[in-house]
Short mmCIF file of C-alpha atoms in Angstrom, two decimals:
data_model
loop_
_atom_site.label_atom_id
_atom_site.label_comp_id
_atom_site.label_asym_id
_atom_site.label_seq_id
_atom_site.Cartn_x
_atom_site.Cartn_y
_atom_site.Cartn_z
CA UNK L 921 -51.83 -63.15 -57.43
CA UNK L 922 -50.12 -59.81 -58.16
CA UNK L 923 -53.43 -57.96 -58.08
CA UNK L 924 -54.29 -59.51 -54.72
CA UNK L 925 -50.84 -58.47 -53.36
CA UNK L 926 -51.34 -54.88 -54.55
CA UNK L 927 -54.82 -54.76 -53.02
CA UNK L 928 -53.50 -56.11 -49.71
CA UNK L 929 -50.68 -53.53 -49.66
CA UNK L 930 -53.13 -50.73 -50.43
CA UNK L 931 -55.44 -51.83 -47.59
CA UNK L 932 -52.48 -51.95 -45.14
CA UNK L 933 -51.31 -48.44 -46.16
CA UNK L 934 -54.81 -46.92 -45.89
CA UNK L 935 -55.43 -48.70 -42.58
CA UNK L 936 -52.16 -47.48 -41.06
CA UNK L 937 -52.84 -43.88 -42.18
CA UNK L 938 -56.41 -43.93 -40.88
CA UNK L 939 -55.46 -45.44 -37.51
CA UNK L 940 -51.98 -44.34 -36.46
CA UNK L 941 -50.34 -46.58 -33.95
CA UNK L 942 -49.86 -45.44 -30.37
CA UNK L 943 -46.14 -46.19 -30.74
CA UNK L 944 -45.81 -43.09 -32.96
CA UNK L 945 -46.46 -40.81 -29.96
CA UNK L 946 -43.47 -40.69 -27.60
CA UNK L 947 -44.20 -41.74 -24.03
CA UNK L 948 -42.23 -39.34 -21.85
CA UNK L 949 -42.43 -35.53 -21.93
CA UNK L 950 -38.70 -35.38 -22.67
CA UNK L 951 -39.15 -37.63 -25.71
CA UNK L 952 -42.14 -35.60 -26.93
CA UNK L 953 -40.10 -32.41 -26.62
CA UNK L 954 -37.06 -33.88 -28.38
CA UNK L 955 -39.17 -35.40 -31.17
CA UNK L 956 -41.66 -32.62 -31.83
CA UNK L 957 -40.74 -29.34 -30.09
CA UNK L 958 -36.95 -29.16 -30.34
CA UNK L 959 -37.12 -28.75 -34.14
CA UNK L 960 -38.28 -25.15 -33.58
CA UNK L 961 -37.56 -24.38 -29.92
CA UNK L 962 -34.10 -26.00 -29.84
CA UNK L 963 -32.89 -28.89 -27.71
CA UNK L 964 -31.98 -26.43 -24.94
CA UNK L 965 -35.34 -24.58 -25.11
CA UNK L 966 -33.81 -21.24 -26.15
CA UNK L 967 -35.72 -21.00 -29.43
CA UNK L 968 -32.53 -20.99 -31.51
CA UNK L 969 -31.80 -23.75 -34.00
CA UNK L 970 -29.08 -23.96 -36.70
CA UNK L 971 -31.63 -24.35 -39.52
CA UNK L 972 -34.88 -22.59 -38.53
CA UNK L 973 -38.04 -24.27 -39.79
CA UNK L 974 -40.34 -21.30 -39.05
CA UNK L 975 -40.21 -17.56 -39.79
CA UNK L 976 -41.43 -16.49 -36.34
CA UNK L 977 -38.89 -16.55 -33.52
CA UNK L 978 -39.98 -19.41 -31.21
CA UNK L 979 -40.43 -18.77 -27.50
CA UNK L 980 -37.35 -18.99 -25.32
CA UNK L 981 -38.42 -21.32 -22.49
CA UNK L 982 -35.22 -20.55 -20.57
CA UNK L 983 -36.25 -16.89 -20.14
CA UNK L 984 -38.02 -17.03 -16.78
CA UNK L 985 -39.63 -13.62 -17.26
CA UNK L 986 -41.31 -14.92 -20.44
CA UNK L 987 -42.09 -18.51 -19.46
CA UNK L 988 -43.48 -18.14 -15.93
CA UNK L 989 -46.34 -15.57 -16.12
CA UNK L 990 -48.75 -17.81 -18.04
CA UNK L 991 -50.96 -20.40 -16.38
CA UNK L 992 -50.56 -24.10 -17.17
CA UNK L 993 -54.01 -24.07 -18.80
CA UNK L 994 -52.82 -21.47 -21.31
CA UNK L 995 -49.75 -23.55 -22.18
CA UNK L 996 -51.95 -26.64 -22.59
CA UNK L 997 -54.34 -24.70 -24.84
CA UNK L 998 -51.49 -23.70 -27.16
CA UNK L 999 -50.15 -27.27 -27.25
CA UNK L 1000 -53.59 -28.73 -27.97
CA UNK L 1001 -55.03 -26.07 -30.32
CA UNK L 1002 -51.94 -24.35 -31.75
CA UNK L 1003 -50.62 -20.80 -31.62
CA UNK L 1004 -53.70 -19.01 -33.02
CA UNK L 1005 -55.79 -20.23 -30.05
CA UNK L 1006 -53.85 -17.77 -27.86
CA UNK L 1007 -53.15 -15.08 -30.45
CA UNK L 1008 -49.71 -16.47 -31.20
CA UNK L 1009 -48.13 -17.45 -34.51
CA UNK L 1010 -50.00 -19.81 -36.81
CA UNK L 1011 -46.67 -21.59 -37.30
CA UNK L 1012 -47.15 -23.19 -33.87
CA UNK L 1013 -49.04 -26.40 -34.76
CA UNK L 1014 -51.82 -28.02 -32.76
CA UNK L 1015 -51.14 -31.43 -31.21
CA UNK L 1016 -54.63 -32.04 -29.80
CA UNK L 1017 -55.33 -35.08 -31.91
CA UNK L 1018 -52.02 -36.73 -31.03
CA UNK L 1019 -51.67 -36.04 -27.30
CA UNK L 1020 -53.92 -37.02 -24.42
CA UNK L 1021 -54.42 -34.88 -21.29
CA UNK L 1022 -51.75 -36.71 -19.26
CA UNK L 1023 -49.09 -36.23 -21.93
CA UNK L 1024 -49.98 -32.54 -22.30
CA UNK L 1025 -49.77 -32.04 -18.52
CA UNK L 1026 -46.40 -33.81 -18.48
CA UNK L 1027 -45.12 -31.70 -21.37
CA UNK L 1028 -46.18 -28.46 -19.65
CA UNK L 1029 -44.39 -29.58 -16.47
CA UNK L 1030 -41.29 -30.40 -18.52
CA UNK L 1031 -41.37 -27.02 -20.29
CA UNK L 1032 -41.45 -25.34 -16.86
CA UNK L 1033 -38.08 -26.96 -16.02
CA UNK L 1034 -36.30 -24.83 -18.63
CA UNK L 1035 -36.57 -21.84 -16.26
CA UNK L 1036 -33.70 -22.92 -14.03
CA UNK L 1037 -33.62 -19.83 -11.81
CA UNK L 1038 -35.53 -20.51 -8.56
CA UNK L 1039 -38.07 -18.08 -7.14
CA UNK L 1040 -40.06 -17.22 -10.27
CA UNK L 1041 -43.76 -17.81 -9.50
CA UNK L 1042 -45.92 -19.50 -12.11
CA UNK L 1043 -48.99 -17.79 -13.48
CA UNK L 1044 -51.37 -20.41 -12.10
CA UNK L 1045 -52.41 -18.06 -9.28
CA UNK L 1046 -53.08 -15.09 -11.55
CA UNK L 1047 -56.85 -15.06 -11.29
CA UNK L 1048 -59.04 -12.82 -13.39
CA UNK L 1049 -59.79 -9.42 -11.88
CA UNK L 1050 -63.51 -10.05 -11.16
CA UNK L 1051 -62.56 -12.88 -8.79
CA UNK L 1052 -59.96 -10.95 -6.75
CA UNK L 1053 -58.96 -7.30 -6.77
CA UNK L 1054 -55.30 -7.84 -7.72
CA UNK L 1055 -53.17 -10.45 -9.37
CA UNK L 1056 -51.24 -12.85 -7.19
CA UNK L 1057 -48.01 -12.16 -9.07
CA UNK L 1058 -46.78 -9.26 -11.21
CA UNK L 1059 -47.48 -9.32 -14.90
CA UNK L 1060 -46.81 -7.01 -17.85
CA UNK L 1061 -50.19 -5.63 -18.86
CA UNK L 1062 -52.41 -2.62 -19.43
CA UNK L 1063 -55.78 -2.70 -17.69
CA UNK L 1064 -58.77 -0.39 -18.15
CA UNK L 1065 -60.93 -0.35 -15.03
CA UNK L 1066 -64.33 1.35 -15.31
CA UNK L 1067 -65.65 3.23 -12.29
CA UNK L 1068 -69.06 2.24 -11.00
CA UNK L 1069 -71.39 4.95 -9.69
CA UNK L 1070 -74.39 4.27 -7.49
CA UNK L 1071 -76.29 7.31 -8.71
CA UNK L 1072 -77.12 8.50 -12.17
CA UNK L 1073 -74.46 10.82 -13.53
CA UNK L 1074 -73.59 12.46 -16.83
CA UNK L 1075 -69.90 11.58 -16.54
CA UNK L 1076 -68.06 8.37 -17.22
CA UNK L 1077 -64.84 7.44 -15.44
CA UNK L 1078 -62.16 4.88 -16.14
CA UNK L 1079 -58.70 4.23 -14.74
CA UNK L 1080 -55.91 3.05 -17.02
CA UNK L 1081 -53.39 0.93 -15.09
CA UNK L 1082 -50.03 -0.01 -16.60
CA UNK L 1083 -48.21 -2.82 -14.81
CA UNK L 1084 -44.61 -3.81 -15.54
CA UNK L 1085 -42.90 -6.77 -13.91
CA UNK L 1086 -39.49 -6.01 -12.40
CA UNK L 1087 -37.55 -9.17 -11.64
CA UNK L 1088 -39.11 -12.18 -9.94
CA UNK L 1089 -41.74 -10.61 -7.71
CA UNK L 1090 -41.56 -6.81 -7.95
CA UNK L 1091 -43.78 -4.62 -10.07
CA UNK L 1092 -44.08 -1.03 -11.24
CA UNK L 1093 -47.64 0.19 -11.48
CA UNK L 1094 -48.82 3.47 -12.98
CA UNK L 1095 -52.48 4.47 -12.70
CA UNK L 1096 -54.08 7.25 -14.72
CA UNK L 1097 -57.66 8.13 -13.76
CA UNK L 1098 -59.75 9.65 -16.56
CA UNK L 1099 -63.23 11.13 -16.57
CA UNK L 1100 -65.51 12.28 -19.35
CA UNK L 1101 -67.71 15.14 -18.27
CA UNK L 1102 -70.67 16.19 -20.37
CA UNK L 1103 -71.97 19.67 -20.92
CA UNK L 1104 -75.61 20.28 -21.77
CA UNK L 1105 -76.39 16.57 -22.21
CA UNK L 1106 -73.45 15.55 -24.42
CA UNK L 1107 -69.95 14.41 -23.62
#
């Protein structure tokens, strides 16, 4: 009888570990954040907690200049695949096996609410340069743009563009054109 009880308990433990119940995943984005994210990012989203659990300073979701430039897809990628998927800290865990697409979308929408200052555009309209010539909204970045020539030449040209976001919608842009000119067949 005791052996049968031990075997039954072992089967129940292994079964519950192999197939976690859906009740373990919170339903609402607010509950997911409070249960899983607030341990590192803080209940208020500022990235400050009394007893830090990670060495890297977590992102401050209340800083609109930090939280708005990225597209929702980038936020979802970090939630699903962890920090290293976007070149961020490996201390940011992946939740891809625990969250479905609807919960991730809801969590991203909830994270966007921490930026309480109206007027900051989200990065969803920042298309890649090959699609459009400029970004829809300012972003802090350095871009190297090669020049295209329609005739064969011995020189190569590139423009380095430094963009710095100033406030909600303004931007400072510095462009430095550069050209490599060859003499007697070498650059």
